[in-house]
Amino acid sequence: MKWFTRGWYDGDLSEEEEEGVRAAYSLHLEELAPRLREGAEVLVASVNLHDGQVRDWTVPSEGAIELRVLIGDRQVGYEFLTLRYLDAELIRAPKSDFSVLELMRQGAELLYDEVDIADDGRFEHRVLCWPDAEFGVRFRAVDVSRRPASPADRR
């Protein structure tokens, strides 16, 4: 994570520093907006992974990563979100085995995410997780699909 680090989440920063991080990321998104395409703009505009629960992840074909997450809360409702990343690779995590992050265990949740552009021109979607994991996906395009869920789907 570049902005929403573990230290930021744990409260290691002063209130002023914490607000500085939020302001810096907002400025980053403003500057990035004209370059977002191929679904990356959807990640920024309408995907909120906070408190999301990973339900499944697969590598359906070479260069594709699919992540299925239960998102939402009692106020806005729940839905299953599927992110299908194309021309993708896992970063900041073991490339061969996503399961070592233990994101499907009881109590594990997605906390914060950030979107950036990598040096090779692809996008990066980085995610900070509870209790202690972090991962990212570098990708050329992402397809976002949604399906209704209910509070009973929470673990």
Short mmCIF file of C-alpha atoms in Angstrom, two decimals:
data_model
loop_
_atom_site.label_atom_id
_atom_site.label_comp_id
_atom_site.label_asym_id
_atom_site.label_seq_id
_atom_site.Cartn_x
_atom_site.Cartn_y
_atom_site.Cartn_z
CA MET A 1 0.00 0.00 0.00
CA LYS A 2 1.27 3.43 -0.86
CA TRP A 3 -1.25 5.64 0.93
CA PHE A 4 -3.47 3.53 3.21
CA THR A 5 -0.69 1.65 4.96
CA ARG A 6 -0.89 -0.58 8.01
CA GLY A 7 0.54 2.27 10.10
CA TRP A 8 -2.12 4.63 8.77
CA TYR A 9 -4.83 2.11 9.65
CA ASP A 10 -3.38 1.33 13.09
CA GLY A 11 -3.39 5.01 14.06
CA ASP A 12 0.39 5.44 14.10
CA LEU A 13 0.02 8.84 12.41
CA SER A 14 -1.07 12.10 13.95
CA GLU A 15 -4.52 13.38 13.04
CA GLU A 16 -2.88 15.94 10.75
CA GLU A 17 -0.75 13.27 9.04
CA GLU A 18 -3.78 11.01 8.63
CA GLU A 19 -5.73 13.81 6.92
CA GLY A 20 -2.67 14.49 4.77
CA VAL A 21 -2.77 10.90 3.52
CA ARG A 22 -6.46 11.20 2.62
CA ALA A 23 -5.84 14.52 0.84
CA ALA A 24 -2.84 13.13 -1.06
CA TYR A 25 -4.83 10.12 -2.26
CA SER A 26 -7.75 12.32 -3.32
CA LEU A 27 -5.35 14.50 -5.32
CA HIS A 28 -3.81 11.36 -6.83
CA LEU A 29 -7.25 10.18 -7.98
CA GLU A 30 -8.03 13.57 -9.52
CA GLU A 31 -4.78 13.44 -11.50
CA LEU A 32 -5.32 9.79 -12.41
CA ALA A 33 -8.96 10.13 -13.53
CA PRO A 34 -8.29 11.04 -17.20
CA ARG A 35 -6.10 7.93 -17.60
CA LEU A 36 -8.52 5.43 -16.06
CA ARG A 37 -10.14 3.03 -18.54
CA GLU A 38 -10.90 -0.65 -19.11
CA GLY A 39 -12.86 -0.91 -15.87
CA ALA A 40 -10.30 0.78 -13.61
CA GLU A 41 -12.57 3.84 -13.54
CA VAL A 42 -15.32 1.62 -12.08
CA LEU A 43 -13.03 0.53 -9.22
CA VAL A 44 -12.52 4.18 -8.28
CA ALA A 45 -16.07 5.41 -8.85
CA SER A 46 -18.32 2.69 -7.52
CA VAL A 47 -16.51 -0.12 -5.69
CA ASN A 48 -16.29 0.03 -1.90
CA LEU A 49 -14.42 -2.98 -0.53
CA HIS A 50 -14.40 -1.76 3.10
CA ASP A 51 -15.33 -4.65 5.42
CA GLY A 52 -15.66 -6.94 2.39
CA GLN A 53 -15.31 -10.68 2.85
CA VAL A 54 -13.45 -12.69 0.21
CA ARG A 55 -15.60 -15.65 -0.78
CA ASP A 56 -13.57 -17.07 -3.63
CA TRP A 57 -10.58 -16.42 -5.82
CA THR A 58 -9.61 -18.29 -8.96
CA VAL A 59 -7.18 -18.15 -11.82
CA PRO A 60 -9.58 -19.21 -14.61
CA SER A 61 -6.97 -18.83 -17.35
CA GLU A 62 -3.41 -17.64 -17.87
CA GLY A 63 -3.22 -13.94 -17.03
CA ALA A 64 -6.67 -13.76 -15.41
CA ILE A 65 -7.49 -13.46 -11.72
CA GLU A 66 -11.04 -13.57 -10.41
CA LEU A 67 -11.96 -12.38 -6.93
CA ARG A 68 -15.47 -12.74 -5.46
CA VAL A 69 -16.22 -10.57 -2.42
CA LEU A 70 -19.29 -9.98 -0.25
CA ILE A 71 -19.56 -6.20 0.24
CA GLY A 72 -21.97 -3.76 1.82
CA ASP A 73 -23.61 -3.26 5.19
CA ARG A 74 -27.05 -3.15 6.80
CA GLN A 75 -27.56 0.47 5.72
CA VAL A 76 -26.82 0.11 1.99
CA GLY A 77 -27.52 -3.61 1.64
CA TYR A 78 -25.25 -6.44 0.59
CA GLU A 79 -24.03 -7.72 -2.75
CA PHE A 80 -21.54 -10.15 -4.18
CA LEU A 81 -18.94 -8.33 -6.22
CA THR A 82 -16.85 -10.21 -8.77
CA LEU A 83 -13.68 -8.58 -10.03
CA ARG A 84 -12.22 -10.32 -13.09
CA TYR A 85 -8.78 -8.89 -13.78
CA LEU A 86 -7.26 -9.47 -17.24
CA ASP A 87 -3.59 -9.46 -18.25
CA ALA A 88 -3.16 -9.73 -14.50
CA GLU A 89 -0.60 -10.79 -11.94
CA LEU A 90 -0.72 -10.93 -8.17
CA ILE A 91 1.67 -8.51 -6.47
CA ARG A 92 2.70 -7.94 -2.85
CA ALA A 93 1.63 -11.52 -2.09
CA PRO A 94 2.89 -15.01 -2.92
CA LYS A 95 2.32 -15.28 -6.68
CA SER A 96 1.66 -19.00 -6.63
CA ASP A 97 -0.74 -19.30 -3.71
CA PHE A 98 -3.24 -16.58 -2.77
CA SER A 99 -4.61 -18.88 -0.05
CA VAL A 100 -1.62 -18.19 2.24
CA LEU A 101 -3.17 -14.77 2.90
CA GLU A 102 -6.03 -16.63 4.66
CA LEU A 103 -8.62 -14.13 3.44
CA MET A 104 -11.46 -16.64 3.53
CA ARG A 105 -11.05 -17.49 7.22
CA GLN A 106 -13.49 -16.35 9.91
CA GLY A 107 -12.96 -12.68 10.77
CA ALA A 108 -10.82 -11.80 7.76
CA GLU A 109 -11.95 -8.67 5.92
CA LEU A 110 -10.81 -6.20 3.31
CA LEU A 111 -10.13 -2.82 4.90
CA TYR A 112 -9.02 -0.25 2.33
CA ASP A 113 -8.01 -0.26 -1.30
CA GLU A 114 -6.20 2.07 -3.64
CA VAL A 115 -5.78 2.30 -7.41
CA ASP A 116 -2.63 3.41 -9.19
CA ILE A 117 -0.80 3.04 -12.50
CA ALA A 118 2.28 0.81 -12.62
CA ASP A 119 5.50 1.65 -14.45
CA ASP A 120 4.53 -0.73 -17.28
CA GLY A 121 1.29 1.20 -17.93
CA ARG A 122 -1.02 -1.35 -16.36
CA PHE A 123 -3.19 -0.51 -13.38
CA GLU A 124 -2.60 -1.63 -9.81
CA HIS A 125 -5.35 -2.39 -7.32
CA ARG A 126 -3.85 -2.71 -3.84
CA VAL A 127 -5.82 -3.94 -0.83
CA LEU A 128 -5.11 -3.77 2.91
CA CYS A 129 -6.72 -6.65 4.83
CA TRP A 130 -7.63 -7.59 8.40
CA PRO A 131 -6.00 -8.93 10.42
CA ASP A 132 -2.56 -8.62 8.82
CA ALA A 133 -2.50 -9.25 5.08
CA GLU A 134 -2.00 -7.07 2.04
CA PHE A 135 -2.10 -7.88 -1.66
CA GLY A 136 -2.36 -6.23 -5.03
CA VAL A 137 -3.26 -7.06 -8.59
CA ARG A 138 -1.51 -5.50 -11.57
CA PHE A 139 -3.83 -5.63 -14.57
CA ARG A 140 -4.68 -4.24 -18.01
CA ALA A 141 -8.49 -4.43 -17.64
CA VAL A 142 -11.04 -5.40 -15.01
CA ASP A 143 -14.64 -6.51 -15.38
CA VAL A 144 -16.86 -5.69 -12.40
CA SER A 145 -20.10 -7.60 -11.90
CA ARG A 146 -22.58 -7.57 -9.03
CA ARG A 147 -25.22 -9.92 -7.65
CA PRO A 148 -27.60 -9.28 -4.74
CA ALA A 149 -26.79 -10.79 -1.34
CA SER A 150 -28.36 -10.69 2.12
CA PRO A 151 -27.15 -10.11 5.69
CA ALA A 152 -27.35 -13.89 6.20
CA ASP A 153 -24.48 -14.25 3.70
CA ARG A 154 -22.03 -12.60 6.13
CA ARG A 155 -19.79 -15.04 7.99
#
